[in-house]
Coordinates of C-alpha atoms and ligand atoms in Angstrom, one line a residue:
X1 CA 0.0 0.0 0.0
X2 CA 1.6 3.5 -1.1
X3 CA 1.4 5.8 2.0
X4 CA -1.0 8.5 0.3
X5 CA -3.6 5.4 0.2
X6 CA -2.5 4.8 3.8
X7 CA -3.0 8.5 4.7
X8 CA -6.4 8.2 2.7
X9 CA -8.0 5.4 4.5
X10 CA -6.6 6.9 7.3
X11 CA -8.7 10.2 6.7
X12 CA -11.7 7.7 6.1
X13 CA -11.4 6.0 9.1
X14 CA -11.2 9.4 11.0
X15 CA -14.7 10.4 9.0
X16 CA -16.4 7.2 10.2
X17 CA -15.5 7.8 13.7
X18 CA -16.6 11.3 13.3
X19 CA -20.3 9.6 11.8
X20 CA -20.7 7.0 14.4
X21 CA -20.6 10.1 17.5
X22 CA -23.0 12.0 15.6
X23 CA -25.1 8.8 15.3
X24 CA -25.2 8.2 18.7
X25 CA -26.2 11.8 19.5
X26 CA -29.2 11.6 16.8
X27 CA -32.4 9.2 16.4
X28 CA -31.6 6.4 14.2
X29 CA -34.3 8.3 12.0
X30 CA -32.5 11.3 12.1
X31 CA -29.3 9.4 11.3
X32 CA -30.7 7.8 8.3
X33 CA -32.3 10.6 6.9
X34 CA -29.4 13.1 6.7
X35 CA -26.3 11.3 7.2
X36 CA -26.8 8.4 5.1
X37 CA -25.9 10.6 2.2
X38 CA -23.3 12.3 3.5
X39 CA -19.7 11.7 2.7
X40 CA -16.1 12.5 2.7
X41 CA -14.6 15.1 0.4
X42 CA -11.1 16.4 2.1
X43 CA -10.2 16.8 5.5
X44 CA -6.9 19.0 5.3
X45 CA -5.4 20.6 7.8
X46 CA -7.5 21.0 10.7
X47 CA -10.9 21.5 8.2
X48 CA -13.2 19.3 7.3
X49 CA -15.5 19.1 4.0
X50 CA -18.6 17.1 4.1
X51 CA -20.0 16.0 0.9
X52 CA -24.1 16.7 0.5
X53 CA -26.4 15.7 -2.3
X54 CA -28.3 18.9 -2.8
X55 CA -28.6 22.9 -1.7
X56 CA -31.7 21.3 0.7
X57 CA -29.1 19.3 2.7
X58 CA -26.8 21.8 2.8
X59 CA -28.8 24.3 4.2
X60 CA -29.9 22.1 7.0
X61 CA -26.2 21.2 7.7
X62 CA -25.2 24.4 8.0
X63 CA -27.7 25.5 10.6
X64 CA -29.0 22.4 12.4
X65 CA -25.2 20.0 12.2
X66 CA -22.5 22.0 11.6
X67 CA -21.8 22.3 15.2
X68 CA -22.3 18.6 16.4
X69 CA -20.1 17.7 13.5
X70 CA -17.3 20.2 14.7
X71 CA -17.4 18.8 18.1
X72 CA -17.4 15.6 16.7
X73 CA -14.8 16.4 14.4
X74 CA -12.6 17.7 16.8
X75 CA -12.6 15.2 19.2
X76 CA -11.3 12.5 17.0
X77 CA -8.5 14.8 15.5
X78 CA -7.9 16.0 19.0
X79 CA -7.2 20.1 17.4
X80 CA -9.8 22.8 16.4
X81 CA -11.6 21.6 13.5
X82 CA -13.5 23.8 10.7
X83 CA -16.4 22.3 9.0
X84 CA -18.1 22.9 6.0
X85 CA -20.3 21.4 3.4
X86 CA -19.9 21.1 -0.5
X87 CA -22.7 19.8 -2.7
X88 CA -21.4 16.4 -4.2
X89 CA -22.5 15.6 -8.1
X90 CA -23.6 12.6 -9.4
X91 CA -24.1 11.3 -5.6
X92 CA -26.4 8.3 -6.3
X93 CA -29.8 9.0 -4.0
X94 CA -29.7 6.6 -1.1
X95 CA -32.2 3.6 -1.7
X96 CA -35.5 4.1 0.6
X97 CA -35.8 2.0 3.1
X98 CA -39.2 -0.4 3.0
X99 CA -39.1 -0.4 6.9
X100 CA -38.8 3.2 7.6
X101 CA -39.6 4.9 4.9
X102 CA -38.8 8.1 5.9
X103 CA -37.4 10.7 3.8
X104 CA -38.1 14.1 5.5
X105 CA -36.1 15.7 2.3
X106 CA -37.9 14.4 -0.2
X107 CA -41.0 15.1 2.3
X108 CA -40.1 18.8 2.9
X109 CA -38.2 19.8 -0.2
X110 CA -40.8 21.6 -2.5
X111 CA -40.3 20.1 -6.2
X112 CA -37.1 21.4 -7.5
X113 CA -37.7 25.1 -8.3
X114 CA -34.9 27.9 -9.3
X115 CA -36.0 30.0 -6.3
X116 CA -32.6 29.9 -4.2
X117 CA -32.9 29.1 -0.7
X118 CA -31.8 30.6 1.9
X119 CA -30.7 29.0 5.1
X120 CA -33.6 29.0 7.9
X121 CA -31.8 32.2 10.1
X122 CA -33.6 32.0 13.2
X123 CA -32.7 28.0 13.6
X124 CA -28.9 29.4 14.4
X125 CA -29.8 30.3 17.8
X126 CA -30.6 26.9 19.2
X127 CA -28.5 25.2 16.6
X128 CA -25.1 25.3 16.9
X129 CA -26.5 26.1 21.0
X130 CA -23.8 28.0 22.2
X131 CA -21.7 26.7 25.2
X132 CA -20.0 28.1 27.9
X133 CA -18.5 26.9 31.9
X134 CA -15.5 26.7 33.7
X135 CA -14.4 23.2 34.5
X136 CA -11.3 21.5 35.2
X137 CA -8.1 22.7 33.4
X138 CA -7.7 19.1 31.3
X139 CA -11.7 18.7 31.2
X140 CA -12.9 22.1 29.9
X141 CA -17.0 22.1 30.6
X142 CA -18.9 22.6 27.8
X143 CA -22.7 23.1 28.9
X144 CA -25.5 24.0 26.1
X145 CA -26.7 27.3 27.4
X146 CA -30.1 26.8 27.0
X147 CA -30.2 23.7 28.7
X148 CA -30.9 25.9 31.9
X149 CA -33.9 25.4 34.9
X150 CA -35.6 28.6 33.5
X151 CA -35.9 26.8 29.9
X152 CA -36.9 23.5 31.5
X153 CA -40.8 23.2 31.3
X154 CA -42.4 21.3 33.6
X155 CA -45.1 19.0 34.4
X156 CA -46.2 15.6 36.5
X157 CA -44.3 13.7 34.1
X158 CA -40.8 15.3 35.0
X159 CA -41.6 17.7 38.4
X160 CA -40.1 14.9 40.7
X161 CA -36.9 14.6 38.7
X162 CA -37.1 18.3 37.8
X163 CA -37.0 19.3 42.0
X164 CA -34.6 16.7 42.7
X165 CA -32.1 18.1 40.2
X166 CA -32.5 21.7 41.7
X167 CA -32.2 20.6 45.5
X168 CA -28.9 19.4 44.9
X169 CA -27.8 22.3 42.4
X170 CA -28.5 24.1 45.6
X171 CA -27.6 21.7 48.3
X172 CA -24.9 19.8 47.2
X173 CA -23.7 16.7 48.7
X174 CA -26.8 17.1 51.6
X175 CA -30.1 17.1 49.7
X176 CA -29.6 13.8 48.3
X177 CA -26.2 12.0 46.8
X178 CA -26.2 10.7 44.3
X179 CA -28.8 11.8 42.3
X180 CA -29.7 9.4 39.8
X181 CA -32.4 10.3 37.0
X182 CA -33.2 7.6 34.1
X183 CA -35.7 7.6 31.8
X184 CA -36.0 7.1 27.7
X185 CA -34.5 8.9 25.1
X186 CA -35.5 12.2 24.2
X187 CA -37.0 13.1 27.7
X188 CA -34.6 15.6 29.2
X189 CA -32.3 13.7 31.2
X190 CA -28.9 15.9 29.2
X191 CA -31.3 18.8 29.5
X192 CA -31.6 18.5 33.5
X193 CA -27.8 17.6 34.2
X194 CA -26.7 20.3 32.4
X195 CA -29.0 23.0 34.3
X196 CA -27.5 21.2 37.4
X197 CA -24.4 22.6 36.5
X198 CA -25.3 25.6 35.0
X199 CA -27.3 26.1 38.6
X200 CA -24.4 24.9 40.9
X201 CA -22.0 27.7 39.2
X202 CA -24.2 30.5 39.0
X203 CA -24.2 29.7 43.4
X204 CA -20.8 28.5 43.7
X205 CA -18.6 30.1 41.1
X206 CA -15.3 29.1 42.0
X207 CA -15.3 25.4 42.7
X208 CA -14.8 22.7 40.5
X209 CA -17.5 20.9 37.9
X210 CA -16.8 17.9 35.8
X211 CA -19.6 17.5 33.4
X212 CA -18.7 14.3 30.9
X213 CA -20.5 11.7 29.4
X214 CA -19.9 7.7 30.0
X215 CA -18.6 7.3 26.6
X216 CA -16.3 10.2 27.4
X217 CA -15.2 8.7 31.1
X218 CA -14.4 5.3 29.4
X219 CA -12.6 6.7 26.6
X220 CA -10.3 8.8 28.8
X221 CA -9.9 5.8 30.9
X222 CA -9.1 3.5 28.7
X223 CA -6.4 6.2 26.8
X224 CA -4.7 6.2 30.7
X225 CA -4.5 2.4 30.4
X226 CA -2.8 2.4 27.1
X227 CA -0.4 5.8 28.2
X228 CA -0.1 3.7 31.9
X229 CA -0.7 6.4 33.1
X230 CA -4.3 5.8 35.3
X231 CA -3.0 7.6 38.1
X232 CA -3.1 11.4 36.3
X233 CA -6.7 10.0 35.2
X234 CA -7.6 9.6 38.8
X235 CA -6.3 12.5 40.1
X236 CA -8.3 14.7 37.3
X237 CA -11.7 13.7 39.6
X238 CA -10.3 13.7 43.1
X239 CA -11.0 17.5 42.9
X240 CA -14.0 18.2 41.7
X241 CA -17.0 19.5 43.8
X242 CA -19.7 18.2 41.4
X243 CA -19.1 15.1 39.5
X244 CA -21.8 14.5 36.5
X245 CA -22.1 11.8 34.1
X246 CA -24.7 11.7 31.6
X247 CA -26.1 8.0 30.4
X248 CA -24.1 5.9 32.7
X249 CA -25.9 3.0 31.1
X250 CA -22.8 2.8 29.3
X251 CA -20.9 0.9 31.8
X252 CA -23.1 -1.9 31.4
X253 CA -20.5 -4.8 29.8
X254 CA -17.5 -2.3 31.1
X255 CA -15.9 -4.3 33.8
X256 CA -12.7 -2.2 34.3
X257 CA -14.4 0.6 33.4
X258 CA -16.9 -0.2 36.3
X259 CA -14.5 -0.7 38.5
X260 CA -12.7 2.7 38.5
X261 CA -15.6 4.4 38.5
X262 CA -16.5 2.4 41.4
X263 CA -13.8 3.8 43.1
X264 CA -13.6 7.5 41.8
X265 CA -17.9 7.3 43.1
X266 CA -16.4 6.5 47.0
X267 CA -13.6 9.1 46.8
X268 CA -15.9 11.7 45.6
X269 CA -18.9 10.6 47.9
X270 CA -17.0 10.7 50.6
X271 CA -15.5 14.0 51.0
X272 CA -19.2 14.8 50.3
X273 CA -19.3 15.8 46.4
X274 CA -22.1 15.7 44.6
X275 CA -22.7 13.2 41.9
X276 CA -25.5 13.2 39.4
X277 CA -26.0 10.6 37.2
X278 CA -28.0 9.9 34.1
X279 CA -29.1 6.4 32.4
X280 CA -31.9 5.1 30.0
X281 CA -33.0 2.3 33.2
X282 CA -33.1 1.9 36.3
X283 CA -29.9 0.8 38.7
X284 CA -31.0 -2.7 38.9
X285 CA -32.1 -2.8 35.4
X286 CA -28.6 -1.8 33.6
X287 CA -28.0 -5.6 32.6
X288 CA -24.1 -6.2 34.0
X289 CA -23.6 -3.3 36.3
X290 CA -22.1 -4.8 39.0
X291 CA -24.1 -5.5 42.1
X292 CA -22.3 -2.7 44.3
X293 CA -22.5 0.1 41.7
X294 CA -26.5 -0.9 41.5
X295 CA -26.7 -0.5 45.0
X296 CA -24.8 2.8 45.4
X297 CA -26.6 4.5 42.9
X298 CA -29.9 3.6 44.5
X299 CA -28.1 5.6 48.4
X300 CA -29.0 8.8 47.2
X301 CA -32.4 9.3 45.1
X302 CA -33.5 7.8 42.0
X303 CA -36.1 9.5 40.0
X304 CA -37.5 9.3 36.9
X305 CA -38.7 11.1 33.8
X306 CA -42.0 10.0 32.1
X307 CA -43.6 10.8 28.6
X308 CA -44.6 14.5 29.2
X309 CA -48.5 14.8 28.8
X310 CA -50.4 16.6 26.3
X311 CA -50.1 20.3 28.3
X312 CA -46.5 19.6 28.9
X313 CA -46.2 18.9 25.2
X314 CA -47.6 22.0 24.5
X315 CA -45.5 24.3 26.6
X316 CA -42.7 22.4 25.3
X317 CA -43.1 23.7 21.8
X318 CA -44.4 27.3 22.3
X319 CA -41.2 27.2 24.7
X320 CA -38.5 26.0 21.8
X321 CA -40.5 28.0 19.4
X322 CA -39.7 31.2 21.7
X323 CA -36.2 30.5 21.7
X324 CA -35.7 29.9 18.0
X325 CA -37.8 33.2 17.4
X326 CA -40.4 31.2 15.6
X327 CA -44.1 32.0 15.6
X328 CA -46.4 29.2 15.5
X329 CA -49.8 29.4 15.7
X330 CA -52.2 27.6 18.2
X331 CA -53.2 25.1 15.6
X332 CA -49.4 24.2 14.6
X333 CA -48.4 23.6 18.5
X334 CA -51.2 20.9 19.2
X335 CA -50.5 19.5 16.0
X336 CA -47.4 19.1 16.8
X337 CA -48.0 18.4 20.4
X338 CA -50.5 15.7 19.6
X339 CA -48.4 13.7 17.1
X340 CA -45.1 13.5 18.6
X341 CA -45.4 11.9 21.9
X342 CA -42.7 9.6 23.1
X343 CA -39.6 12.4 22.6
X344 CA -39.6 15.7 22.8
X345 CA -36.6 15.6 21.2
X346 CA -38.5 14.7 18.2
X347 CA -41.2 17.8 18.8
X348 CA -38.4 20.3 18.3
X349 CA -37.2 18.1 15.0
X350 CA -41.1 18.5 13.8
X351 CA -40.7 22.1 14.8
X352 CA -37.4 22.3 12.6
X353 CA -38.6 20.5 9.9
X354 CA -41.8 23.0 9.8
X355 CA -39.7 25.8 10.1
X356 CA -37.6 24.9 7.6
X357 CA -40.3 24.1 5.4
X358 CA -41.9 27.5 5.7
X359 CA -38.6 28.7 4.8
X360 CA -37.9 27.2 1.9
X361 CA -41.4 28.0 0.5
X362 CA -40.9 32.0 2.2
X363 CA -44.4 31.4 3.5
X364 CA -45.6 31.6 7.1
X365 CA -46.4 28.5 9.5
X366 CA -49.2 27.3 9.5
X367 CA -51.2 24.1 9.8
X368 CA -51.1 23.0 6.2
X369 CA -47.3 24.0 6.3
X370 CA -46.8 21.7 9.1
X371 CA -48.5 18.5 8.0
X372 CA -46.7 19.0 4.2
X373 CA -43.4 18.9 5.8
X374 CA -44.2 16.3 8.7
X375 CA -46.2 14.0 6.3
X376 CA -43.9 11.5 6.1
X377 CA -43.4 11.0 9.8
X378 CA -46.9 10.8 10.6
X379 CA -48.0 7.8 8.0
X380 CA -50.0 6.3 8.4
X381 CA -52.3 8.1 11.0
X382 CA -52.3 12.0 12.0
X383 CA -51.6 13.3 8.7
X384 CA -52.8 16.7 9.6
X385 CA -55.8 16.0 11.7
X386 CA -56.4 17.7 15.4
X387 CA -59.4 17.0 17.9
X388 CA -60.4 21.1 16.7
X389 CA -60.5 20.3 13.4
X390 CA -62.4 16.8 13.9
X391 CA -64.7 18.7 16.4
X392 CA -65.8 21.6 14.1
X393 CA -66.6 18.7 10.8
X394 CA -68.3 16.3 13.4
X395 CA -70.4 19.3 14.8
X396 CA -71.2 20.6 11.2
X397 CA -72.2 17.7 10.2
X398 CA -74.5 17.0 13.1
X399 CA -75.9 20.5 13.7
X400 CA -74.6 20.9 17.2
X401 CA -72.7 23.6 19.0
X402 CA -69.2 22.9 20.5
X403 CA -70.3 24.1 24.0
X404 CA -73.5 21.7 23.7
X405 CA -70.7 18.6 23.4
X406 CA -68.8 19.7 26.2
X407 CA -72.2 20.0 28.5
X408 CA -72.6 16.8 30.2
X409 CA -75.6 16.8 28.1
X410 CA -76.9 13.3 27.4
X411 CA -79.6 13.1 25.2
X412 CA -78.9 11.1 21.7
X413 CA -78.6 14.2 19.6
X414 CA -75.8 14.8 21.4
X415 CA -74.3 11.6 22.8
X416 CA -73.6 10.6 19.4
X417 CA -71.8 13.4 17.8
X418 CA -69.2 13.1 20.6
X419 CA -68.6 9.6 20.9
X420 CA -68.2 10.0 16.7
X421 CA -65.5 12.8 17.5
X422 CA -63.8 10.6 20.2
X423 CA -63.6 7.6 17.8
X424 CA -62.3 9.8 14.9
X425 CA -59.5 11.1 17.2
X426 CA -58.9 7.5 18.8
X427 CA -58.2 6.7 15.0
X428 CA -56.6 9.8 12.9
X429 CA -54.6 11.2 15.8
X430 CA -52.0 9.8 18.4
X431 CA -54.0 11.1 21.1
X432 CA -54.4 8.5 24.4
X433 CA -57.8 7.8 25.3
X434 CA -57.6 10.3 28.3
X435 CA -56.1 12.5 26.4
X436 CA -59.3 12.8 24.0
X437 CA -61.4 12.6 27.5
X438 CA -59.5 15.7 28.8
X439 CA -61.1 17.6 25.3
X440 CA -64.8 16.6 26.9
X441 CA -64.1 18.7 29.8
X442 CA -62.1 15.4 31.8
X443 CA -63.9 12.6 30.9
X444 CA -61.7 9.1 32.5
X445 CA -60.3 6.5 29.6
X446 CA -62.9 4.0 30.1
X447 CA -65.7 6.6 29.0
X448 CA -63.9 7.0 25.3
X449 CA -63.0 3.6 25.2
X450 CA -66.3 2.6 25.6
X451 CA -67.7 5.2 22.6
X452 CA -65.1 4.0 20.4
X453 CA -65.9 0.5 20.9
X454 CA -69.7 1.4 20.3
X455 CA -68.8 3.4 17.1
X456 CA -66.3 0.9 15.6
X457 CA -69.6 -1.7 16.5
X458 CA -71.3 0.3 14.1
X459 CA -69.4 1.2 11.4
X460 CA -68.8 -2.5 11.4
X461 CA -72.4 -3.1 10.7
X462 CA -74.0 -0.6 9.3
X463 CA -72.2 0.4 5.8
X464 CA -74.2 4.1 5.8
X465 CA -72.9 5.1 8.7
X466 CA -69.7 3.7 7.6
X467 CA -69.6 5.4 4.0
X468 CA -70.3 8.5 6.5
X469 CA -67.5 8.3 9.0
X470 CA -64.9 7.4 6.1
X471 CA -65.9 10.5 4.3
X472 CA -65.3 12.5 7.2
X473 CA -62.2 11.3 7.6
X474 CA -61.6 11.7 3.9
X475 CA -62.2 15.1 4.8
X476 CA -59.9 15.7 7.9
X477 CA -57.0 13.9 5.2
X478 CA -56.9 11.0 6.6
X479 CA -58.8 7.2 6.7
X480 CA -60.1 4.6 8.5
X481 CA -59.8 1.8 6.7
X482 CA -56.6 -0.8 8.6
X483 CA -54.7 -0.9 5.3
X484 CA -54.3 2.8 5.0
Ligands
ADP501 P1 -32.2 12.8 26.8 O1 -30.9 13.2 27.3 O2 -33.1 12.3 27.9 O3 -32.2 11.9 25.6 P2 -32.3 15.6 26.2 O4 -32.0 16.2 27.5 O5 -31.3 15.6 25.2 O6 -32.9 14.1 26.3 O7 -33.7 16.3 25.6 C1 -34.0 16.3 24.3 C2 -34.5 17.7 23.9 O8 -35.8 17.9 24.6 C3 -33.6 18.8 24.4 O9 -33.6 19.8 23.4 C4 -34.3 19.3 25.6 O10 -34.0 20.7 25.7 C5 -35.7 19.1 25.3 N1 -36.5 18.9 26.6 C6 -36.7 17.7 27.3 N2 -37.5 17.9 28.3 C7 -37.8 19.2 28.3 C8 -38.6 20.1 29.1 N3 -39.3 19.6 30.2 N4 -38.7 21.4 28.8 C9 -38.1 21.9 27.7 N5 -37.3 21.1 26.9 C10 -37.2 19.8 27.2
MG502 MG1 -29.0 12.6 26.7

């Protein structure tokens, strides 16, 4: 092998490593549908030139990625990195994937017109986020600063975990040590640790915060072991004043790696420092974490996050759309809000994607703006439909008033139109069954399941009424039938 092909694969190599962080940082949606296409043109001298298939993807590079593939970037060449991206000719389309047939450009680009596009502005300010922090001299903290308490909404889903994170910002090492939050991806557990530390600071300015991630601890210690040099690796932590380690599920299989941070967790907990971790389960469900890490982790306080509810949702968006300088209208937020459930990371993408969408096509958001560009991640329910929208055809249709539904009103003419709207939503829209109660002015689960159940009965039996429903869906854009 000639050493310029050496030096190549070498630069290759370097790429992939750079791909697989910013994989694990994004959904494996996310992954597939903007970095699958990306590639490697030249990376020089401390810059970086990403290969894109089209002036759509560069655009969103440049103000949603550049920054995570800097950081990337730079910590596998170890030296400040420049980025930037270069549309790639001839770059053969990726092949859709059957399974996940997701291809938010295809879904959001506008059929190829010679209007030039420019790059969604406002989407700079949360992406790159800017950073800032003191930490230790060989671990510089980085924290995202909008990942603060004030920018944290909150709700039942996350108030336990939300509190717990601020007493021991302000109490540390007495409120409760360690402080162990889990929950699944995309529900603010990054989010919280980092306003721990942003908290912590802001009250005690001059001591010492090592913010890293598990990946980032192992790494480091596994670099000591081949320098044999673990003892400068130790002493690093023996310092700090609050030790945080985001998605310490990583251990799990890491026996060495377990076993120093074993013992960096007693050194630290008992001169009283504060840890907080992070993790995707439970202590005692991370399979292989050894029995006496499981246990210390469970001394101080474990809590969780949950799926955020509907309201929760809701803030959630007008909150991200605030700080990106976005309007949205009412319609757009429970759109959102009612079709992206399990990850709020994935609210903000929708967001993004909208924005961007609006962009591209110099219009203003709104709810026919926002189904276009999210079409493709709804299929095949909740392609533009809300309970509003459902509520107004149902109560056109049927000649009743909004406020008459809402009435704990009984009587036929009314009983009906509402459990019609309650099925539509239980089928065009992600919406839980209590969720749709809440709408009828708090009506429990069981009382929508049981209209859904009687409507389904009927459309099963009586084809009228079933030719009517499926119009009305047809209407709201969407359809009934299982196939769809
Ligand atoms: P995790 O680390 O649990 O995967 P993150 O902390 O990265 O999740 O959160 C994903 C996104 O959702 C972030 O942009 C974060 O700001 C946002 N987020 C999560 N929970 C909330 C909340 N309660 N209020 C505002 N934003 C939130
Ligand atoms: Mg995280």
């Amino acid at each position: 092998m000639s050493d310029s092909v050496a030096i190549e694969n070498d630069v290759q190599e370097r790429f992939d490593q750079v791909m697989a962080q910013v994989r694990g940082r994004l959904t494996k949606r996310q992954y597939q549908t903007w970095f699958e296409r990306a590639s490697l043109v030249r990376w020089g001298e401390n810059s970086l030139v990403v290969g894109l298939p089209n002036r759509f993807y560069q655009v969103w590079f440049q103000s949603k990625f550049s920054e995570m593939v800097r950081e990337a970037a730079e910590q596998v060449a170890r030296a400040p990195t420049s980025v930037s991206f270069e549309i790639v000719d001839g770059m053969a389309p990726a092949e859709p994937d059957p399974d996940d047939a997701v291809d938010e450009v295809e879904a959001v680009a506008p059929a190829p017109s010679h209007r030039p596009v420019e790059p969604p502005p406002a989407t700079r300010d949360l992406y790159p986020a800017p950073f800032s922090g003191s930490g230790t001299e060989d671990l510089p903290l980085r924290l995202n600063e909008l990942y603060t308490f004030d920018n944290f909404i909150i709700g039942p889903s996350n108030s336990v975990a939300h509190a717990s994170a601020r007493a021991v910002a302000q109490n540390p090492g007495r409120a409760y040590n360690p402080l162990f939050i889990h929950g699944s991806v995309g529900l603010g557990k990054t989010h919280l640790l980092h306003a721990v530390c942003h908290e912590f600071l802001r009250r005690f300015p001059d001591d010492r915060v090592c913010f890293l991630s598990c990946e980032e601890f192992t790494n480091e210690f596994v670099r000591s072991l081949q320098r044999n040099d673990v003892d400068s690796f130790r002493a690093r932590f023996r310092n700090v004043h609050l030790l945080v380690i985001d998605d310490i599920h990583f251990l799990k299989g890491k026996e060495r790696t377990q076993e120093e941070f074993f013992h960096t967790f007693n050194g630290l907990y008992q001169s009283n420092r504060q840890i907080v971790l992070s993790s995707d389960a439970a202590p005692n469900e991370i399979p292989t974490l050894e029995d006496r890490l499981v246990s210390r982790f469970t001394w101080g306080l474990v809590s969780q996050l949950e799926q955020p509810e509907m309201e929760t949702r809701m803030a959630i968006v007008r909150r991200k759309a605030e700080l990106m300088h976005i309007e949205v209208p009412n319609d757009v937020v429970e759109f959102i809000a009612s079709n992206f459930r399990n990850n709020i990371r994935e609210l903000e993408g929708a967001l993004l994607s909208t924005k961007a969408y609006a962009d591209v096509l110099g219009a203003p958001i709104s709810l026919k703006i926002a189904s276009e560009a999210l079409k493709q991640s709804l299929q095949p329910t909740g392609m533009g439909v809300t309970l509003d929208k459902i509520t107004q055809l149902v109560c056109e249709r049927y000649q009743v008033k909004v406020s008459e539904l809402r009435s704990k009103r009984r009587g036929r003419s009314i009983s009906e139109p509402r459990q019609v709207i309650m099925f539509l939503a239980r089928k065009l829209t992600k919406l839980s069954l209590q969720e749709i109660g809440d709408h009828f002015g708090g009506r429990d689960h069981s009382t929508v399941l049981y209209a859904v159940r009687q409507i389904e009965n009927r459309y099963g039996t009586d084809p009228a009424f079933a030719a009517t429903l499926e119009r009305m869906a047809d209407r709201l854009g969407g359809n009934l039938r299982e196939d769809a």
